Every structure is written in C-alpha cells, then in structure tokens.
CSV table of C-alpha atoms and ligand atoms in Angstrom, one decimal:
chain,number,residue,atom,x,y,z
A,1,MET,CA,101.6,81.0,62.5
A,2,PRO,CA,104.7,79.8,64.2
A,3,LEU,CA,104.3,76.3,66.2
A,4,PRO,CA,104.4,77.2,70.0
A,5,TRP,CA,107.2,74.4,70.6
A,6,ASN,CA,109.5,76.0,67.7
A,7,ASP,CA,112.2,78.6,68.6
A,8,TYR,CA,112.6,81.8,66.7
A,9,SER,CA,114.4,80.1,64.1
A,10,GLY,CA,111.6,77.8,63.3
A,11,ARG,CA,113.5,74.7,64.8
A,12,LEU,CA,111.7,72.1,67.3
A,13,SER,CA,112.7,73.5,71.0
A,14,PRO,CA,112.7,70.5,73.4
A,15,LEU,CA,112.4,73.1,76.2
A,16,LYS,CA,109.6,74.6,74.8
A,17,LEU,CA,107.8,71.2,73.9
A,18,THR,CA,108.6,70.1,77.4
A,19,VAL,CA,107.0,73.2,79.2
A,20,PHE,CA,104.1,73.3,76.3
A,21,VAL,CA,103.1,69.7,77.4
A,22,ALA,CA,103.8,70.4,81.2
A,23,LEU,CA,101.2,73.2,81.1
A,24,PHE,CA,98.4,70.8,79.9
A,25,VAL,CA,99.1,68.5,82.8
A,26,PRO,CA,97.3,70.0,86.0
A,27,ALA,CA,94.0,70.9,84.1
A,28,THR,CA,94.0,67.7,82.4
A,29,TRP,CA,94.4,66.1,86.0
A,30,VAL,CA,91.5,68.2,87.4
A,31,MET,CA,89.4,67.3,84.6
A,32,PHE,CA,89.7,63.4,84.9
A,33,ALA,CA,89.7,63.9,88.6
A,34,TYR,CA,86.4,65.5,88.3
A,35,ALA,CA,85.0,62.8,85.9
A,36,LEU,CA,86.3,59.8,88.1
A,37,GLY,CA,85.0,61.5,91.3
A,38,LEU,CA,88.1,61.9,92.9
A,39,LEU,CA,87.5,65.4,94.1
A,40,GLY,CA,85.6,64.7,97.3
A,41,ALA,CA,81.9,65.7,98.4
A,42,ARG,CA,82.2,69.1,96.6
A,43,PRO,CA,84.1,68.4,93.5
A,44,LEU,CA,83.3,71.8,91.6
A,45,ASN,CA,84.4,73.6,94.7
A,46,GLU,CA,87.6,71.5,94.6
A,47,ALA,CA,88.3,72.0,90.7
A,48,ILE,CA,88.0,75.9,91.3
A,49,HIS,CA,90.6,75.6,94.2
A,50,GLN,CA,93.0,73.4,92.3
A,51,ILE,CA,92.8,75.5,89.1
A,52,GLY,CA,93.0,78.8,91.1
A,53,LEU,CA,96.2,77.3,92.8
A,54,TRP,CA,97.6,76.6,89.4
A,55,THR,CA,96.7,80.1,88.2
A,56,ILE,CA,98.6,81.7,90.9
A,57,ARG,CA,101.8,79.4,90.5
A,58,LEU,CA,101.8,79.9,86.9
A,59,ILE,CA,101.9,83.6,87.3
A,60,PHE,CA,104.7,83.1,89.8
A,61,LEU,CA,106.6,81.1,87.5
A,62,ALA,CA,106.3,83.6,84.4
A,63,MET,CA,107.6,86.2,87.0
A,64,ALA,CA,110.4,83.7,88.1
A,65,VAL,CA,111.8,83.2,84.7
A,66,THR,CA,113.6,86.6,84.6
A,67,PRO,CA,115.7,86.0,87.7
A,68,LEU,CA,116.1,82.2,86.8
A,69,ARG,CA,117.7,82.8,83.5
A,70,GLN,CA,120.0,85.3,85.2
A,71,ILE,CA,120.9,83.3,88.4
A,72,LEU,CA,121.5,79.9,86.2
A,73,GLN,CA,122.9,81.7,83.3
A,74,TRP,CA,120.3,80.0,81.3
A,75,PRO,CA,119.0,82.9,78.6
A,76,ARG,CA,117.0,80.4,76.6
A,77,LEU,CA,114.6,80.2,79.6
A,78,ILE,CA,113.1,83.3,78.1
A,79,LEU,CA,111.5,81.3,75.3
A,80,VAL,CA,109.0,79.8,77.7
A,81,ARG,CA,107.8,83.1,79.6
A,82,ARG,CA,105.3,84.0,77.0
A,83,MET,CA,103.9,80.3,77.0
A,84,ILE,CA,103.6,80.3,80.9
A,85,GLY,CA,102.1,83.6,80.9
A,86,VAL,CA,99.4,82.9,78.5
A,87,ALA,CA,98.8,79.6,80.2
A,88,ALA,CA,98.1,81.5,83.4
A,89,PHE,CA,95.4,83.6,81.6
A,90,ALA,CA,94.0,80.3,80.2
A,91,TYR,CA,93.8,78.9,83.7
A,92,VAL,CA,92.1,81.9,85.3
A,93,LEU,CA,89.5,81.5,82.5
A,94,ILE,CA,88.8,78.0,83.5
A,95,HIS,CA,88.8,79.1,87.3
A,96,PHE,CA,86.2,81.8,86.5
A,97,SER,CA,84.3,79.6,84.3
A,98,LEU,CA,84.0,77.0,86.9
A,99,TYR,CA,82.9,79.7,89.5
A,100,THR,CA,80.5,80.8,87.0
A,101,ALA,CA,79.4,76.9,86.6
A,102,SER,CA,79.0,76.7,90.6
A,103,GLN,CA,76.5,80.0,90.3
A,104,ALA,CA,74.6,77.6,87.8
A,105,PHE,CA,75.6,80.1,85.1
A,106,ASP,CA,73.4,82.9,86.4
A,107,LEU,CA,75.8,85.9,84.9
A,108,GLY,CA,73.4,88.2,87.0
A,109,LYS,CA,74.4,86.5,90.4
A,110,VAL,CA,77.8,86.5,89.3
A,111,ALA,CA,78.1,89.9,88.4
A,112,THR,CA,76.3,91.2,91.7
A,113,GLU,CA,78.9,88.8,93.7
A,114,ILE,CA,81.9,90.2,92.1
A,115,ALA,CA,80.8,93.6,93.1
A,116,LEU,CA,79.9,92.7,96.5
A,117,ARG,CA,82.6,90.5,97.8
A,118,ILE,CA,85.9,92.2,98.0
A,119,TYR,CA,87.9,88.8,97.3
A,120,LEU,CA,86.0,88.4,94.1
A,121,THR,CA,86.2,91.8,93.1
A,122,ILE,CA,90.3,91.6,93.4
A,123,GLY,CA,90.2,88.2,91.5
A,124,PHE,CA,88.3,89.8,88.6
A,125,ALA,CA,90.7,92.7,88.5
A,126,ALA,CA,93.6,90.4,88.3
A,127,LEU,CA,91.8,88.4,85.6
A,128,LEU,CA,91.4,91.6,83.6
A,129,GLY,CA,95.1,92.5,83.9
A,130,LEU,CA,96.1,89.0,82.9
A,131,ALA,CA,93.6,89.5,80.1
A,132,ALA,CA,95.5,92.8,78.8
A,133,LEU,CA,98.8,91.0,79.2
A,134,ALA,CA,97.7,88.0,77.2
A,135,ALA,CA,96.3,90.3,74.4
A,136,THR,CA,99.4,92.1,73.8
A,137,SER,CA,101.6,89.2,74.2
A,138,THR,CA,102.1,88.6,70.3
A,139,ASP,CA,105.0,89.5,68.2
A,140,GLY,CA,102.9,91.8,66.4
A,141,MET,CA,101.6,93.7,69.5
A,142,VAL,CA,105.1,93.7,70.8
A,143,ARG,CA,106.2,95.7,67.5
A,144,ARG,CA,103.1,97.8,67.5
A,145,LEU,CA,103.8,99.2,70.9
A,146,GLY,CA,107.2,99.3,70.8
A,147,GLY,CA,109.8,97.6,73.2
A,148,LYS,CA,109.8,100.2,75.9
A,149,ARG,CA,105.8,100.8,76.1
A,150,TRP,CA,105.6,96.8,76.1
A,151,GLN,CA,107.8,96.5,78.9
A,152,LEU,CA,106.2,99.0,81.0
A,153,LEU,CA,102.8,97.5,80.2
A,154,HIS,CA,103.9,93.9,81.1
A,155,ARG,CA,105.6,95.2,84.8
A,156,LEU,CA,101.6,95.0,85.4
A,157,VAL,CA,102.2,91.6,86.2
A,158,TYR,CA,103.7,92.6,89.6
A,159,ALA,CA,100.2,94.3,90.4
A,160,ILE,CA,98.2,91.3,89.3
A,161,ALA,CA,100.6,89.0,91.4
A,162,VAL,CA,99.7,91.4,94.4
A,163,LEU,CA,96.3,91.0,93.6
A,164,ALA,CA,96.5,87.3,93.3
A,165,VAL,CA,98.2,86.9,96.4
A,166,ILE,CA,95.4,89.2,98.4
A,167,HIS,CA,92.4,87.3,96.7
A,168,TYR,CA,94.2,83.9,97.9
A,169,CYS,CA,94.5,85.4,101.6
A,170,PHE,CA,91.0,86.6,101.6
A,171,GLN,CA,89.3,83.5,100.5
A,172,SER,CA,91.8,81.4,102.7
A,173,LYS,CA,90.1,83.1,105.9
A,174,LEU,CA,92.0,81.0,108.6
A,175,ASP,CA,94.2,78.7,106.9
A,176,GLN,CA,97.1,81.2,105.8
A,177,TRP,CA,99.9,78.7,105.5
A,178,GLU,CA,100.2,78.5,101.8
A,179,PRO,CA,99.2,82.2,100.9
A,180,THR,CA,102.0,83.2,103.4
A,181,ILE,CA,104.3,81.1,101.3
A,182,MET,CA,103.1,82.6,98.2
A,183,ALA,CA,103.3,86.1,99.9
A,184,GLY,CA,107.0,85.6,100.9
A,185,LEU,CA,108.0,84.3,97.4
A,186,LEU,CA,106.4,87.4,96.0
A,187,LEU,CA,108.5,89.6,98.0
A,188,TRP,CA,111.5,88.0,96.9
A,189,LEU,CA,110.6,88.4,93.3
A,190,LEU,CA,109.4,92.0,93.9
A,191,ALA,CA,112.8,92.8,95.8
A,192,TYR,CA,114.9,91.0,93.2
A,193,ARG,CA,113.5,93.4,90.4
A,194,LEU,CA,113.8,96.5,92.6
A,195,LEU,CA,117.4,95.7,93.4
A,196,LEU,CA,118.3,95.2,89.9
A,197,TRP,CA,116.6,98.5,89.1
A,198,ARG,CA,118.0,100.4,92.2
A,199,LEU,CA,121.6,99.3,91.4
A,200,GLY,CA,121.2,99.7,87.6
A,201,LEU,CA,122.2,96.3,87.0
A,202,ARG,CA,121.3,95.0,83.1
A,203,GLY,CA,122.8,91.7,83.7
A,204,HIS,CA,122.2,90.0,86.9
A,205,LEU,CA,122.4,90.3,90.9
A,206,ALA,CA,125.4,89.0,92.1
A,207,LEU,CA,124.9,85.8,94.1
A,208,PRO,CA,125.6,87.1,97.6
A,209,TRP,CA,122.9,89.7,97.1
A,210,VAL,CA,120.6,86.9,96.0
A,211,ALA,CA,121.6,84.7,99.1
A,212,GLY,CA,121.0,88.2,101.1
A,213,LEU,CA,117.7,88.6,99.5
A,214,SER,CA,116.9,84.9,100.3
A,215,LEU,CA,117.4,85.8,104.0
A,216,ALA,CA,115.5,89.1,103.9
A,217,ALA,CA,112.3,87.5,102.3
A,218,ALA,CA,112.4,84.6,104.8
A,219,VAL,CA,112.7,87.1,107.7
A,220,ALA,CA,110.0,89.3,106.3
A,221,THR,CA,107.8,86.4,105.8
A,222,ALA,CA,108.4,85.2,109.7
A,223,LEU,CA,107.7,88.7,110.8
A,224,GLY,CA,104.4,88.9,108.5
A,225,GLU,CA,103.1,85.5,109.7
A,226,ALA,CA,103.7,86.8,113.4
A,227,GLY,CA,101.9,89.8,112.9
A,228,TYR,CA,98.9,88.2,111.4
A,229,PHE,CA,98.7,85.8,114.4
A,230,ARG,CA,99.2,88.6,116.6
A,231,LEU,CA,96.1,90.5,114.9
A,232,ALA,CA,93.8,87.6,114.1
A,233,PHE,CA,94.4,85.6,117.5
A,234,HIS,CA,96.3,87.8,119.9
A,235,ALA,CA,99.2,85.4,119.9
A,236,PRO,CA,102.5,86.8,121.3
A,237,LEU,CA,104.9,87.7,118.3
A,238,VAL,CA,108.0,86.2,120.0
A,239,ARG,CA,106.0,82.8,120.3
A,240,VAL,CA,105.3,82.5,116.8
A,241,LEU,CA,108.4,83.6,115.7
A,242,GLU,CA,109.9,80.7,117.6
A,243,THR,CA,107.7,78.2,115.9
A,244,ASN,CA,110.1,79.0,112.8
A,245,LEU,CA,113.1,77.2,114.8
A,246,SER,CA,111.3,74.2,115.3
A,247,LEU,CA,109.1,71.5,113.9
A,248,ALA,CA,106.3,71.5,116.7
A,249,THR,CA,103.9,73.4,114.5
A,250,GLY,CA,105.2,71.8,111.1
A,251,ILE,CA,107.5,73.4,108.7
A,252,ARG,CA,106.6,77.4,109.0
A,253,PRO,CA,106.3,79.2,105.7
A,254,ALA,CA,109.2,81.3,106.1
A,255,VAL,CA,111.4,78.3,106.3
A,256,ILE,CA,110.0,77.0,103.0
A,257,VAL,CA,110.6,80.5,101.4
A,258,LEU,CA,114.2,80.4,102.6
A,259,ALA,CA,114.6,76.6,101.4
A,260,ILE,CA,113.1,77.7,97.9
A,261,SER,CA,115.1,80.9,97.4
A,262,LEU,CA,118.3,79.3,99.1
A,263,ALA,CA,118.0,76.4,96.5
A,264,VAL,CA,117.9,78.8,93.6
A,265,THR,CA,120.9,80.6,94.9
A,266,PHE,CA,122.7,77.2,95.4
A,267,ALA,CA,121.9,76.3,91.7
A,268,GLY,CA,123.5,79.7,90.5
A,269,VAL,CA,126.5,78.8,92.6
A,270,LEU,CA,126.7,75.2,91.1
A,271,ARG,CA,126.2,76.8,87.6
A,272,ALA,CA,128.9,79.5,88.1
A,273,VAL,CA,131.7,77.0,89.3
A,274,LEU,CA,130.8,74.2,86.7
A,275,ILE,CA,130.3,76.2,83.5
A,276,PRO,CA,133.4,76.3,81.5
A,277,ALA,CA,134.9,79.5,80.3
A,278,GLU,CA,134.0,79.0,76.8
A,279,GLU,CA,130.5,78.4,77.7
A,280,ARG,CA,130.6,81.5,79.6
A,281,ARG,CA,131.3,83.7,76.8
A,282,VAL,CA,128.6,82.0,74.7
A,283,VAL,CA,126.2,82.5,77.3
A,284,GLY,CA,127.2,86.0,77.4
A,285,ALA,CA,126.7,86.6,73.9
A,286,ALA,CA,123.2,84.8,74.0
A,287,ARG,CA,122.1,86.9,76.5
A,288,ARG,CA,123.1,90.1,75.1
A,289,GLN,CA,121.2,88.9,71.8
A,290,LEU,CA,118.4,88.0,73.9
A,291,THR,CA,118.1,90.9,76.2
A,292,PRO,CA,117.2,94.0,74.2
A,293,SER,CA,113.4,94.5,73.6
A,294,ARG,CA,111.7,91.7,76.1
B,1,LIG,C1,94.4,86.0,88.5
B,1,LIG,C2,93.4,85.8,88.9
B,1,LIG,C3,92.9,85.1,90.0
B,1,LIG,C4,93.7,84.1,90.6
B,1,LIG,C5,95.5,83.8,90.7
B,1,LIG,C6,93.2,83.2,91.6
B,1,LIG,C7,93.4,82.1,92.5
B,1,LIG,C8,92.8,81.6,93.5
B,1,LIG,C9,93.3,80.7,94.7
B,1,LIG,C10,94.9,80.3,94.5
B,1,LIG,C11,92.4,80.1,95.1
B,1,LIG,C12,92.2,79.2,96.4
B,1,LIG,C13,92.6,78.0,96.3
B,1,LIG,C14,92.7,77.1,97.4
B,1,LIG,O1,92.8,77.7,98.4
B,1,LIG,O2,93.2,76.1,97.3
B,1,LIG,C15,91.0,80.9,94.8
B,1,LIG,C16,90.0,80.6,95.1
B,1,LIG,C17,88.6,81.1,94.7
B,1,LIG,N1,88.7,81.8,93.8
B,1,LIG,FE1,90.1,82.6,92.6
B,1,LIG,N2,91.9,83.6,91.6
B,1,LIG,C18,91.6,84.5,90.6
B,1,LIG,C19,90.6,85.2,89.8
B,1,LIG,C20,89.2,84.6,90.3
B,1,LIG,C21,87.9,85.3,89.7
B,1,LIG,C22,87.8,86.4,88.9
B,1,LIG,C23,86.9,84.7,90.7
B,1,LIG,C24,85.6,84.8,90.4
B,1,LIG,C25,84.9,86.0,89.9
B,1,LIG,C26,87.6,83.7,91.5
B,1,LIG,C27,86.8,82.9,92.4
B,1,LIG,C28,87.2,82.2,93.2
B,1,LIG,C29,86.6,81.1,94.4
B,1,LIG,C30,85.1,81.5,94.3
B,1,LIG,C31,87.6,80.7,94.9
B,1,LIG,C32,86.9,79.6,96.3
B,1,LIG,C33,86.5,80.4,97.4
B,1,LIG,C34,86.0,79.5,98.5
B,1,LIG,O3,85.8,78.3,98.3
B,1,LIG,O4,85.8,80.1,99.4
B,1,LIG,N3,89.0,83.8,91.4
B,1,LIG,N4,91.5,81.5,93.6
C-alpha cells in the first residue's frame, strides 16, 4: 500500500508530508485542549463546534485545490486533494462521534434528533455524501468506476458543501458572521466551476475573470447579508449595505470574501509575472499529464 506522503512515483513528497502532518494539528489541538480543560464551561459542546468548523474548512480546501492549482500554476497541488477530502470525512466522523457522546451514546435519541431537527438531518445527509466520496477515493475505485463516472460522482462535493453551509447557518441561529463568509466563498468556488464549464475551458480562467468573480462574490455576499438582516430584523437594506464601507460594525463578511479571493487573484498575477518561460513550458506539460482523469 502506497504511503500517504509519497507521490505517484513512490518518492517522498515534501508537499504531501507537510499537508499530512498539518491535517492532524486541529484535531490534536482540540484533544489536548479538552484534556487540559481549556475548552470553557461546556467542553464537549465546544469540541463539537471546533471540529465542525474544521470539517467545513477542509471541505472548502479540497474544493479550492482545482482553482488554486490553475490560478497559481501549481499542478502538483492535485497530489493533496484526496488527502484533504479524506481528512474532511475523518473530521465529520469525529464531529458526529462527539455529538453522540454528548447524547450519552443513546443511539435511539441520536436517530430521533437527526429525524426531527432539520439542521441535524442536513448535517447527516452531508456526512453520508462525504462517506460516499471517501469510499470511492482509492485508485482501485477510480479505475473501477472509470474517469468520467468518478468525476461525475465526485461533483457531489458541491452539493455536500451547500448542505454543510446550510447546517452551519441553521445551527448558528443569530450570529451569521462566519457562515456568511463561508457562503460567499462557496459562491466563488461554485461560480469558478460554472464559468470554466460555460466557457468550455479545460485549462484555467484568465486572471481578469478571476478578479471579476471575486468582486461578484463579494457583492453577492453583501446583498445576502443585507437580505438576511432585512428578513430577520427588518433592518433597512441600504443601512446594512453601508456597513461594508466602514469598520463601525467590524469587518463585514463581504469584505473578507473580497480580501481572500483578491489575495488568490493577486498571487496568480505574481506567479504569472515571476514564472520564467522555461518553467511555464514544464508546468504546461505537467498540467497536461496530471489533468486527464481526475
Ligand atoms: C459534513 C457534515 C457536517 C459539517 C460540515 C458540520 C459542520 C458544523 C459546523 C461548522 C458547526 C458550527 C461550529 C460553530 O458554530 O462554531 C456545527 C455544529 C454542530 N453540528 Fe455539525 N457538521 C456536519 C455534520 C453534522 C452531523 C452529522 C451532526 C449530528 C448528527 C452534527 C451536529 C452538530 C451539532 C450538535 C452542532 C452544534 C449545535 C449547537 O451547539 O447548537 N453535524 N457543525
């Protein structure tokens, strides 16, 4: 069985090793923080929250691999996508186990709660989706399913991410700051894929498109947030939209979505400027080699 930190040729990959080690850090930290009593008055509940947050972040990171490797012209990034996706599944299993522990391992109660509470039903559907992706993530399964069918199945990750964000929004009740950021980033990731598909590009989206997409995702996030405040608190739309232009109510989600997506665009510009012509040729060849089936 190939070691998780080796590349396809069986050589140690520093990138894979770094990511492999990094993926253990959040769960290990939560475990130690729990043991040392650093998780506040309701440590189990806090652990559920922390691991849930890392689950959603890992799903997003796995989805970001394709745009990032294209924008940064870094084809080898594909080597860590499977690892991050499998880690997301491991984290959701821990999240679910901790929830079961919080219900004193009463599986009947857990099942009833999942059936009755919509945010748990949605979370559980996302867990099942991740299980299907993890189960079909091996090289053997890719061969058995065939590249096209495998790709089609693994597009499920977008539906899973939507469910994950809804689960996050529903359980957060009043404080929608971070869920709104996640929703904005999800919009960017979905729109990137949609544009690639609509424009029929197998390579990557040109950087002006990426910048435009960043702006559009930020505007949509601002409108979404204003719409939420309008519906939930009858706040005037324009007043909420104006908060994006000042720091009076802290940094708004749309500004963070814009900062993250423009940072990626800027990194892409830097890479395009700095990359020497010869390397560009090698990167092009490597991309063609790594692109075909997955
Ligand atoms: C892919 C699937 C899932 C993801 C991405 C996910 C993610 C999250 C996130 C981000 C939070 C909020 C963290 C915070 O506010 O700090 C959360 C909370 C929570 N999740 Fe999940 N979750 C998933 C599946 C599940 C499942 C299957 C269950 C149980 C059946 C579950 C039970 C909970 C509970 C009980 C909370 C805390 C609710 C509260 O304190 O009111 N989640 N989850």
